[in-house]
């Protein structure tokens, strides 16, 4: 088994200057490292089947989840059950780097919501 890092993982870009690296990508599990520049965010959405766990490595994540806002520092995480509307923001002045684990994988199970 190869050792995985963002240097050898499949990379993709999203949003305005955001990056993602697929660290694990199977039919039952997705583990992604993502980077979000200051002032950027994802759109509000939910997953019908996928539950997710967000874990901050660097920076501060602001997550609106089910009508509540959470601020996560490095070493902190948040579990989001399937069906719960959520949105990740980087309101800080430095890059946000985090790991998001989804089971089953959330790609293809993404429903955009109006703010």
Coordinates of C-alpha atoms in Angstrom, one line a residue:
X1 CA 0.0 0.0 0.0
X2 CA 1.4 3.4 -0.9
X3 CA 1.7 6.2 1.7
X4 CA -0.8 8.9 0.7
X5 CA -0.2 12.7 0.9
X6 CA -1.4 15.7 -0.9
X7 CA 1.8 15.5 -3.0
X8 CA 0.7 12.2 -4.6
X9 CA -3.1 12.5 -4.3
X10 CA -5.6 13.4 -7.0
X11 CA -6.0 17.2 -7.0
X12 CA -9.1 19.3 -8.0
X13 CA -10.0 22.9 -7.8
X14 CA -13.4 24.4 -6.7
X15 CA -15.0 27.7 -5.9
X16 CA -12.7 30.8 -6.1
X17 CA -9.2 29.5 -5.6
X18 CA -10.0 26.5 -3.3
X19 CA -8.2 23.2 -3.6
X20 CA -8.9 19.6 -2.7
X21 CA -6.9 16.4 -2.6
X22 CA -8.5 12.9 -2.6
X23 CA -6.6 11.1 0.1
X24 CA -9.0 8.1 0.0
X25 CA -11.6 7.6 -2.7
X26 CA -13.5 4.3 -2.6
X27 CA -17.1 3.3 -3.1
X28 CA -17.8 3.5 0.6
X29 CA -15.4 6.2 2.0
X30 CA -14.0 9.6 0.9
X31 CA -11.2 11.4 2.8
X32 CA -10.3 14.8 1.3
X33 CA -7.8 17.5 2.4
X34 CA -9.0 20.9 1.4
X35 CA -7.6 24.4 1.3
X36 CA -9.9 27.5 1.4
X37 CA -8.4 31.0 1.0
X38 CA -9.4 33.9 3.3
X39 CA -12.9 35.2 2.5
X40 CA -14.0 32.2 0.5
X41 CA -16.8 29.7 1.2
X42 CA -18.7 26.8 -0.3
X43 CA -22.4 27.1 -1.2
X44 CA -25.1 26.0 1.3
X45 CA -26.1 22.4 0.6
X46 CA -26.9 19.1 2.1
X47 CA -26.3 15.4 1.3
X48 CA -29.2 13.0 1.3
X49 CA -27.2 9.9 2.2
X50 CA -23.6 11.0 3.2
X51 CA -22.6 11.9 6.7
X52 CA -19.5 14.0 7.0
X53 CA -16.8 14.8 9.6
X54 CA -14.8 18.0 9.2
X55 CA -11.5 18.3 11.1
X56 CA -9.4 21.5 11.0
X57 CA -5.7 21.3 10.5
X58 CA -4.8 25.0 10.1
X59 CA -6.8 28.2 10.3
X60 CA -10.3 28.7 11.6
X61 CA -13.4 27.2 10.0
X62 CA -16.8 28.7 10.4
X63 CA -19.6 26.2 9.7
X64 CA -23.3 27.0 9.5
X65 CA -25.0 23.7 10.2
X66 CA -28.7 23.2 10.8
X67 CA -29.2 26.9 11.6
X68 CA -26.4 27.1 14.1
X69 CA -22.9 28.6 13.5
X70 CA -19.8 26.8 14.8
X71 CA -16.2 28.1 14.9
X72 CA -13.5 25.4 14.7
X73 CA -9.8 25.8 15.5
X74 CA -7.0 23.4 14.6
X75 CA -7.5 20.1 16.3
X76 CA -11.3 20.5 16.4
X77 CA -13.9 18.8 14.3
X78 CA -17.7 18.6 13.6
X79 CA -19.8 15.7 12.6
X80 CA -22.7 16.5 10.2
X81 CA -25.4 13.9 9.7
X82 CA -27.0 13.2 6.4
X83 CA -29.9 15.6 5.5
X84 CA -28.6 18.5 7.5
X85 CA -28.1 21.8 5.6
X86 CA -24.6 23.2 6.0
X87 CA -22.0 25.6 4.6
X88 CA -18.3 26.1 5.3
X89 CA -16.7 29.6 5.4
X90 CA -13.2 31.0 5.9
X91 CA -13.8 34.3 7.6
X92 CA -10.2 34.5 8.9
X93 CA -7.1 36.2 7.4
X94 CA -5.1 33.0 6.7
X95 CA -5.8 29.8 4.6
X96 CA -8.1 27.2 6.1
X97 CA -6.9 23.6 5.8
X98 CA -9.1 20.8 6.9
X99 CA -9.9 17.1 6.3
X100 CA -13.4 16.1 5.4
X101 CA -14.4 12.4 5.7
X102 CA -17.6 11.3 4.0
X103 CA -19.4 8.0 4.1
X104 CA -20.7 7.1 1.7
X105 CA -18.8 9.5 -0.5
X106 CA -20.6 12.8 -1.0
X107 CA -19.8 13.4 -4.6
X108 CA -23.0 12.9 -6.6
X109 CA -25.0 13.2 -3.3
X110 CA -25.0 17.0 -3.2
X111 CA -28.1 19.2 -3.2
X112 CA -27.5 23.0 -3.4
X113 CA -29.8 25.1 -1.3
X114 CA -30.9 28.7 -1.4
X115 CA -29.3 30.9 1.3

